XYZ file of C-alpha atoms in Angstrom:
546
model
C 24.090 9.941 -41.226
C 20.531 9.791 -39.888
C 20.334 9.370 -36.125
C 17.718 6.923 -34.816
C 15.049 8.547 -32.689
C 14.186 7.349 -29.224
C 11.219 4.982 -29.451
C 9.502 2.090 -27.641
C 11.334 -1.221 -27.733
C 9.616 -4.570 -28.125
C 10.487 -7.233 -25.595
C 11.459 -10.323 -27.658
C 9.801 -12.836 -25.347
C 6.653 -11.129 -24.041
C 6.055 -8.953 -27.141
C 5.275 -6.060 -24.765
C 6.716 -2.621 -25.457
C 9.199 -1.071 -23.022
C 10.842 2.276 -22.414
C 14.628 2.170 -22.097
C 16.501 5.368 -21.473
C 20.074 6.055 -20.509
C 20.398 8.118 -17.327
C 22.260 11.424 -17.905
C 25.879 11.153 -16.758
C 25.463 13.854 -14.108
C 22.584 11.955 -12.469
C 23.950 8.403 -12.479
C 25.303 8.717 -8.955
C 21.979 10.125 -7.717
C 19.693 7.677 -9.532
C 22.015 4.766 -8.719
C 21.958 3.155 -12.145
C 22.998 3.935 -15.732
C 19.760 2.991 -17.457
C 16.046 3.223 -16.681
C 13.686 0.531 -17.969
C 9.901 0.656 -17.730
C 7.203 -1.615 -19.146
C 4.579 0.293 -21.162
C 2.167 -2.612 -20.527
C 0.822 -2.762 -24.058
C 1.430 -4.770 -27.217
C -0.199 -2.231 -29.492
C 2.392 -0.120 -31.375
C 0.252 3.021 -31.545
C -0.649 2.859 -27.873
C 2.975 2.179 -27.012
C 4.072 5.380 -28.787
C 1.497 7.406 -26.846
C 2.467 5.915 -23.491
C 6.148 6.214 -24.340
C 5.772 9.961 -24.945
C 3.883 10.382 -21.664
C 6.418 8.418 -19.612
C 9.310 10.198 -21.284
C 7.879 13.560 -20.268
C 7.537 12.337 -16.685
C 11.081 10.976 -16.711
C 12.579 14.177 -18.056
C 10.619 16.152 -15.457
C 11.944 13.838 -12.744
C 15.504 14.353 -13.879
C 15.032 18.100 -14.051
C 13.672 18.004 -10.494
C 16.676 16.005 -9.306
C 19.014 18.618 -10.801
C 17.145 21.416 -9.050
C 16.984 19.602 -5.744
C 14.038 19.749 -3.324
C 11.680 22.630 -4.069
C 9.683 24.592 -1.523
C 6.141 25.744 -2.221
C 4.529 28.760 -0.619
C 1.052 28.334 0.876
C -0.386 30.243 -2.082
C 1.283 27.886 -4.546
C 0.091 24.844 -2.587
C -3.511 26.059 -2.651
C -3.242 26.784 -6.384
C -2.214 23.188 -7.003
C -4.976 21.955 -4.679
C -7.538 23.795 -6.785
C -7.219 21.094 -9.447
C -8.107 18.462 -6.838
C -11.104 20.557 -5.751
C -12.390 20.826 -9.316
C -11.865 17.122 -10.127
C -13.621 16.128 -6.875
C -16.656 18.206 -7.835
C -16.672 16.891 -11.380
C -16.409 13.274 -10.212
C -19.477 13.477 -7.945
C -21.538 16.212 -9.631
C -24.093 13.852 -11.183
C -24.827 12.036 -7.885
C -23.587 14.367 -5.115
C -25.282 12.478 -2.300
C -23.212 9.342 -3.017
C -19.970 11.010 -1.932
C -19.350 9.227 1.346
C -15.563 8.953 1.486
C -15.010 12.438 2.888
C -17.304 13.200 5.873
C -17.476 16.983 6.149
C -18.047 17.020 9.928
C -14.873 15.055 10.413
C -13.116 16.548 7.373
C -12.935 19.982 8.978
C -10.611 18.466 11.624
C -8.133 16.936 9.191
C -4.583 17.999 10.077
C -5.898 19.718 13.200
C -5.890 16.766 15.642
C -3.725 17.172 18.748
C -0.178 15.796 18.913
C 0.082 12.137 19.836
C 2.224 12.807 22.942
C -0.504 14.580 24.941
C -2.672 12.809 27.494
C -5.337 10.371 26.313
C -8.197 12.316 27.994
C -7.142 15.417 26.019
C -7.130 13.413 22.795
C -10.552 11.917 23.460
C -11.925 15.331 24.361
C -10.907 16.496 20.910
C -12.386 13.536 19.046
C -13.868 10.091 19.710
C -11.152 7.382 19.530
C -12.696 5.640 16.443
C -12.784 8.947 14.640
C -9.091 9.569 15.324
C -8.269 6.488 13.275
C -10.545 7.730 10.485
C -8.779 11.137 10.595
C -5.449 9.387 10.087
C -6.873 7.579 7.052
C -8.009 10.891 5.547
C -4.669 12.524 6.253
C -2.774 9.637 4.664
C -5.042 9.938 1.600
C -4.201 13.664 1.384
C -0.474 12.884 1.567
C -0.767 10.313 -1.228
C -2.727 12.820 -3.310
C 0.008 15.386 -2.666
C 2.642 12.913 -3.826
C 0.656 12.360 -7.020
C 0.297 16.081 -7.739
C 4.014 16.614 -7.138
C 4.887 13.694 -9.399
C 2.745 14.808 -12.351
C 4.341 18.241 -12.107
C 7.849 16.825 -11.910
C 8.475 18.452 -8.517
C 10.840 17.080 -5.917
C 9.714 18.367 -2.530
C 10.911 18.099 1.032
C 8.672 16.753 3.801
C 7.557 20.229 4.916
C 6.365 21.108 1.422
C 4.680 17.721 1.028
C 2.780 18.305 4.276
C 1.864 21.848 3.223
C 0.379 20.567 -0.043
C -1.417 17.707 1.749
C -3.065 20.247 4.077
C -4.118 22.391 1.112
C -5.616 19.336 -0.626
C -7.510 18.463 2.556
C -8.975 21.981 2.680
C -9.845 21.791 -1.051
C -11.670 18.469 -0.739
C -13.513 19.762 2.335
C -14.755 22.784 0.342
C -15.761 20.590 -2.568
C -17.587 18.140 -0.289
C -19.515 20.966 1.347
C -20.539 22.135 -2.140
C -21.695 18.603 -2.954
C -23.862 18.623 0.152
C -25.539 21.756 -1.183
C -25.961 20.203 -4.604
C -27.564 17.114 -3.066
C -30.220 19.447 -1.634
C -30.672 21.141 -5.010
C -28.803 24.248 -3.827
C -26.186 24.898 -6.482
C -23.124 26.781 -5.117
C -22.169 30.192 -6.462
C -20.139 29.880 -9.624
C -21.362 26.361 -10.371
C -24.127 25.973 -12.923
C -26.300 22.948 -13.533
C -25.259 21.282 -16.835
C -27.785 21.349 -19.655
C -27.687 17.567 -19.803
C -26.020 15.021 -17.594
C -24.119 12.400 -19.605
C -24.710 8.807 -18.717
C -21.335 7.715 -17.436
C -22.085 4.183 -16.441
C -19.392 1.561 -16.958
C -22.037 -1.065 -17.672
C -25.791 -1.057 -18.337
C -26.577 -3.213 -15.330
C -25.819 -0.305 -13.011
C -29.164 1.220 -14.033
C -31.004 -1.683 -12.394
C -29.533 -1.445 -8.905
C -32.799 -0.129 -7.425
C -34.577 -3.458 -7.962
C -36.835 -4.503 -5.071
C -35.798 -7.300 -2.703
C -36.811 -10.870 -3.358
C -40.495 -11.371 -2.740
C -39.818 -14.674 -0.965
C -36.954 -13.336 1.121
C -37.108 -14.561 4.701
C -37.310 -12.010 7.484
C -34.110 -11.270 9.350
C -33.316 -10.371 12.920
C -32.797 -6.685 12.233
C -36.365 -5.572 11.552
C -36.141 -6.022 7.778
C -33.219 -3.667 7.043
C -29.555 -4.636 7.179
C -26.940 -2.143 6.020
C -23.986 -3.318 3.980
C -21.598 -1.239 6.047
C -23.145 -2.599 9.250
C -22.664 -6.181 8.060
C -18.891 -5.751 7.882
C -18.737 -4.380 11.415
C -20.889 -7.231 12.792
C -18.789 -9.768 10.888
C -15.584 -8.257 12.333
C -16.772 -8.605 15.953
C -16.677 -12.360 15.451
C -13.860 -12.506 12.882
C -11.424 -10.641 15.148
C -11.845 -13.261 17.846
C -11.287 -15.954 15.248
C -7.891 -14.458 14.464
C -8.615 -12.503 11.255
C -6.098 -9.719 10.676
C -6.891 -5.957 10.750
C -5.686 -5.776 7.139
C -8.437 -8.206 6.140
C -10.968 -6.017 7.889
C -9.666 -2.954 6.039
C -9.794 -4.766 2.694
C -13.365 -6.011 3.214
C -14.516 -2.618 4.510
C -13.139 -0.906 1.407
C -14.895 -3.459 -0.829
C -18.260 -2.899 0.848
C -17.821 0.862 0.720
C -17.207 0.589 -3.034
C -20.253 -1.617 -3.395
C -22.427 0.939 -1.581
C -21.132 3.718 -3.869
C -21.828 1.546 -6.933
C -25.346 0.509 -5.904
C -26.311 3.981 -4.632
C -27.882 2.423 -1.508
C -26.805 0.660 1.689
C -29.557 -1.989 1.973
C -28.050 -5.498 2.087
C -31.437 -7.178 1.557
C -31.721 -5.606 -1.919
C -28.466 -7.041 -3.258
C -28.839 -9.794 -5.839
C -26.387 -11.966 -7.757
C -26.940 -9.734 -10.777
C -25.812 -6.751 -8.745
C -22.648 -8.555 -7.616
C -21.858 -9.536 -11.196
C -22.415 -5.950 -12.305
C -20.156 -4.732 -9.504
C -17.500 -7.262 -10.520
C -17.593 -5.997 -14.138
C -17.457 -2.410 -12.892
C -14.351 -3.149 -10.834
C -12.672 -4.886 -13.765
C -13.301 -1.758 -15.881
C -11.941 0.568 -13.192
C -8.434 1.861 -12.547
C -6.629 2.037 -9.212
C -4.880 4.963 -7.563
C -1.758 4.148 -9.563
C -3.668 4.811 -12.794
C -3.483 1.152 -13.856
C -6.457 -1.177 -14.459
C -7.509 -3.228 -11.455
C -6.382 -6.780 -12.086
C -8.718 -9.814 -12.222
C -6.575 -11.304 -9.415
C -7.392 -8.348 -7.128
C -11.103 -8.503 -7.962
C -11.181 -12.250 -7.301
C -8.980 -12.484 -4.200
C -9.948 -9.202 -2.556
C -13.359 -7.904 -3.689
C -15.219 -11.150 -4.318
C -13.519 -12.913 -1.406
C -14.723 -10.172 0.917
C -18.273 -10.247 -0.408
C -18.517 -14.039 -0.170
C -17.120 -14.141 3.353
C -19.288 -11.400 4.847
C -22.481 -12.342 3.006
C -21.868 -16.007 3.899
C -21.506 -15.087 7.568
C -24.737 -13.055 7.358
C -26.635 -16.080 5.931
C -25.226 -18.362 8.646
C -26.405 -15.901 11.286
C -29.855 -15.505 9.659
C -29.367 -11.870 8.784
C -29.868 -12.605 5.080
C -31.766 -15.272 3.197
C -29.012 -16.079 0.693
C -25.477 -15.159 -0.337
C -25.658 -13.056 -3.532
C -21.908 -13.460 -4.142
C -21.995 -17.273 -4.063
C -20.833 -18.740 -7.337
C -19.651 -15.434 -8.785
C -16.037 -15.649 -9.924
C -13.447 -14.112 -12.221
C -11.373 -15.899 -14.801
C -7.742 -15.157 -14.090
C -4.853 -16.779 -15.845
C -1.310 -17.095 -14.637
C 0.397 -13.815 -13.817
C 2.608 -12.631 -16.687
C 6.210 -12.222 -15.581
C 8.788 -10.509 -17.745
C 11.667 -11.226 -15.361
C 12.677 -13.081 -12.194
C 10.705 -11.723 -9.185
C 13.817 -11.363 -7.026
C 16.262 -8.455 -7.071
C 19.375 -8.955 -9.157
C 22.727 -8.573 -7.439
C 23.133 -5.128 -8.990
C 19.640 -4.025 -7.919
C 20.129 -5.309 -4.379
C 23.458 -3.545 -3.929
C 22.018 -0.338 -5.426
C 19.229 -0.225 -2.832
C 21.461 -1.273 0.057
C 24.084 1.298 -0.884
C 21.439 4.015 -0.949
C 20.153 2.831 2.450
C 23.623 2.766 3.945
C 24.336 6.360 2.875
C 20.815 7.732 3.326
C 20.743 11.149 5.025
C 17.771 12.191 7.112
C 15.585 14.963 5.708
C 12.239 16.165 7.059
C 10.844 12.675 7.849
C 10.240 11.241 11.296
C 13.194 9.624 13.030
C 11.427 6.241 12.766
C 10.864 6.639 9.005
C 14.506 7.559 8.537
C 15.548 4.511 10.562
C 13.264 2.318 8.413
C 14.891 3.510 5.174
C 18.334 3.052 6.735
C 17.886 -0.450 8.240
C 14.819 -2.291 6.902
C 16.263 -3.037 3.397
C 19.329 -4.603 5.053
C 17.167 -6.629 7.461
C 14.988 -7.867 4.585
C 18.085 -8.897 2.636
C 19.389 -11.035 5.513
C 16.145 -12.440 6.998
C 13.743 -13.135 4.151
C 10.986 -11.682 6.338
C 7.939 -9.818 5.092
C 8.379 -6.040 5.122
C 5.543 -5.550 7.644
C 7.074 -8.071 10.024
C 10.270 -6.030 10.181
C 8.632 -2.586 10.278
C 6.560 -3.540 13.325
C 9.606 -4.717 15.353
C 9.874 -3.582 18.961
C 13.001 -2.959 21.008
C 12.372 -6.114 23.083
C 12.151 -8.225 19.916
C 15.938 -7.940 19.445
C 17.977 -9.813 22.028
C 21.201 -11.771 22.568
C 21.058 -15.521 23.231
C 23.613 -18.268 23.843
C 23.823 -20.845 21.077
C 25.989 -23.956 21.146
C 28.879 -23.726 18.702
C 28.698 -19.945 18.505
C 30.808 -18.519 21.330
C 29.987 -15.056 22.544
C 26.269 -15.411 21.918
C 24.089 -14.543 18.920
C 21.647 -11.710 18.328
C 18.190 -12.797 17.162
C 14.981 -11.120 16.024
C 11.661 -12.388 17.361
C 8.918 -11.992 14.789
C 5.731 -12.339 16.789
C 1.968 -11.600 16.528
C 2.379 -9.674 19.807
C 4.066 -6.929 17.774
C 1.422 -6.746 15.031
C 0.369 -8.856 12.070
C 2.142 -12.119 11.262
C 0.569 -14.036 8.352
C 1.067 -17.475 9.944
C -0.011 -16.134 13.387
C 3.023 -17.908 14.829
C 6.167 -16.404 16.379
C 9.542 -17.326 14.985
C 13.166 -16.434 15.708
C 15.509 -15.261 12.998
C 19.233 -14.792 13.775
C 20.877 -11.488 12.925
C 23.597 -11.840 10.291
C 27.106 -10.839 11.505
C 27.336 -8.140 8.845
C 24.303 -6.397 10.298
C 25.929 -6.374 13.710
C 29.118 -4.918 12.258
C 27.164 -2.216 10.444
C 25.747 -1.073 13.787
C 22.213 -2.439 13.840
C 22.442 -3.588 17.448
C 23.892 -0.219 18.511
C 20.954 1.438 16.791
C 18.457 -0.742 18.690
C 20.146 0.005 21.986
C 19.982 3.736 21.249
C 16.183 3.768 20.647
C 14.155 4.990 23.643
C 10.657 4.254 22.281
C 9.239 0.756 22.077
C 8.877 0.708 18.285
C 11.960 0.861 16.129
C 10.500 1.953 12.799
C 7.023 3.455 13.326
C 4.957 5.693 15.606
C 1.713 4.064 16.848
C -1.518 5.996 16.487
C -3.396 7.685 19.360
C -4.929 4.385 20.471
C -1.603 2.539 20.282
C -2.549 0.835 17.018
C 0.073 0.110 14.370
C -1.935 -1.006 11.301
C -2.249 2.462 9.739
C 1.280 3.680 10.563
C 2.672 0.322 9.446
C 1.167 0.687 5.985
C 2.471 4.239 5.758
C 6.028 3.161 6.479
C 5.757 0.282 4.011
C 4.632 2.775 1.363
C 7.587 5.010 2.114
C 9.958 2.043 1.840
C 8.441 1.049 -1.513
C 8.892 4.603 -2.788
C 12.492 4.627 -1.554
C 13.253 1.332 -3.337
C 11.497 2.514 -6.511
C 13.778 5.566 -6.646
C 16.706 3.135 -6.917
C 15.130 0.323 -8.979
C 12.290 1.443 -11.269
C 11.643 -1.879 -13.029
C 7.938 -2.715 -12.381
C 8.707 -6.393 -12.859
C 10.093 -6.668 -9.315
C 8.205 -5.763 -6.140
C 10.053 -2.996 -4.209
C 9.500 -4.757 -0.835
C 8.721 -8.383 -1.666
C 11.656 -8.683 -4.055
C 13.901 -9.214 -1.026
C 11.938 -12.293 0.027
C 12.439 -13.910 -3.356
C 16.128 -12.999 -3.346
C 16.687 -14.430 0.146
C 15.454 -17.859 -0.905
C 17.691 -17.890 -3.961
C 20.766 -16.790 -1.972
C 20.055 -19.285 0.813
C 19.654 -22.218 -1.615
C 22.930 -21.270 -3.329
C 24.603 -21.184 0.111
C 23.492 -24.758 0.744
C 20.728 -24.074 3.266
C 18.040 -26.777 3.274
C 14.485 -26.056 2.163
C 13.102 -26.865 5.630
C 15.353 -24.351 7.358
C 14.555 -21.687 4.767
C 10.843 -22.217 5.361
C 11.353 -21.915 9.110
C 13.363 -18.700 8.760
C 10.873 -17.075 6.365
C 7.700 -18.277 8.023
C 6.530 -20.455 5.132
C 4.261 -23.429 5.810
C 5.842 -26.918 5.474
C 5.535 -28.342 1.972
C 4.120 -31.692 3.116
C 2.622 -33.458 6.129
C 5.996 -34.811 7.210
C 7.352 -31.283 7.423
C 4.860 -30.511 10.190
C 6.597 -32.928 12.580
C 9.592 -31.754 14.597
C 11.029 -28.260 14.507
C 14.082 -26.403 13.238
C 16.344 -25.599 16.202
C 17.733 -22.143 16.831
C 21.229 -23.545 16.284
C 20.239 -24.789 12.823
C 18.898 -21.312 12.043
C 22.069 -19.590 13.296
C 24.215 -21.988 11.258
C 22.094 -21.201 8.173
C 22.260 -17.415 8.527
C 26.020 -17.640 9.129
C 26.397 -19.360 5.742
C 24.870 -16.475 3.843
C 27.590 -14.486 2.047
C 28.321 -10.919 3.013
C 27.026 -8.223 0.684
C 29.840 -6.275 -0.919
C 28.962 -2.756 -2.036
């Protein structure tokens, strides 16, 4: 009898190829499921075979790593791995070394050397200017993500100490490479690096060759002596946008977009940007891949990149800094998002994650990160809140209140902009489900001494950067239990909550009030949902049986 070989499987509805692989019996309890499924994101049979082979290698390496358990790397081994990052960094910027602006060498030499956050503020500021401390944290987080990638491609499972050791080595490697690029920008080629005989033209589109076009001849003068930097525009826009209630995450998104535009154009002069340049930049972004190795979606380019350009350039025109908005009218065609499954967690997926959270044992992570992995999935399951809203909770945001019809009082969470970012910019109260109280959530809150339950603020007391870091760790934790890319590792809870609440007989208006969704019509804006109605609704949600 001829045995059938493992091969890509075609989804009958979407006609997209998938990888399906049974988890080895000895790893089922660790992985938390009996089968792994993964979309190969292609309908081409030949490409599916290639991607299938690549993903299978990664999967087998992952299973081998799980059998070995966490591995420790010596400093020598960490620096050997980091050498590949050094070489790729040089290769990426060798043609135009002066355009490498992500890693500032003067600040880069201080990465992973900043003082601990518990020392006095004057000591911190003596080490580094407060704005630079935030930038250092961004660089360090980038190094940690790069370390995670290097560990993943090598099939290594590492503890937190090893992950930090590799991140430090990568930081040192990128610093060395960036210093070499500085030399190359001056025409001083470093020892061991020879100038190529010919530099290949690696331009994603031909329009990139025209980015040095002069400004419009009829361009009106502006208030900044004829030169406005693109990076400076974002900062000026933010001074006004912050007071108007724009979120720090919007600022970060727009700043990243303008930084990418500067790198693409090879200059920072806002007065030289034309509509043709924006269109070329749009096409360049559509042809690029993100950090996850996947193509950047038209939805991201439209709702993030172009939205940022239109907003900031439009503000500049209104404030007479620019004569016109070069992004006006530029758009991206984007169809409906393809879904191969329901966006909410299935009952099996939900219980798999919650079981893993319930039995999670602390390793080398911070106490707050451990607490987040232990409690946040359960809180998301019973509140329908956004992951960031829960991660930024403070001790004082959990309190006991008296509610008619519920003797003994009820514990509630206050989700408020005072704690961080809330999309609606409005506070709301969400009752704590009785099962969470029984599991010990309130006892955990009462045991915490710091203000924040699940994160450590930065040196200036900010939470935006640390918040994103914890959300990333939660997504990774969920992905270890549920690998299906068709469901969001954090947002899948929000979809599930609505489905469970509807099945439990909770009205749409109460669900919207609990989850912070805007009313569906004008009538829904009148009146409010009482705390008693919210407590009654949460009490109707069924317990989760593991």
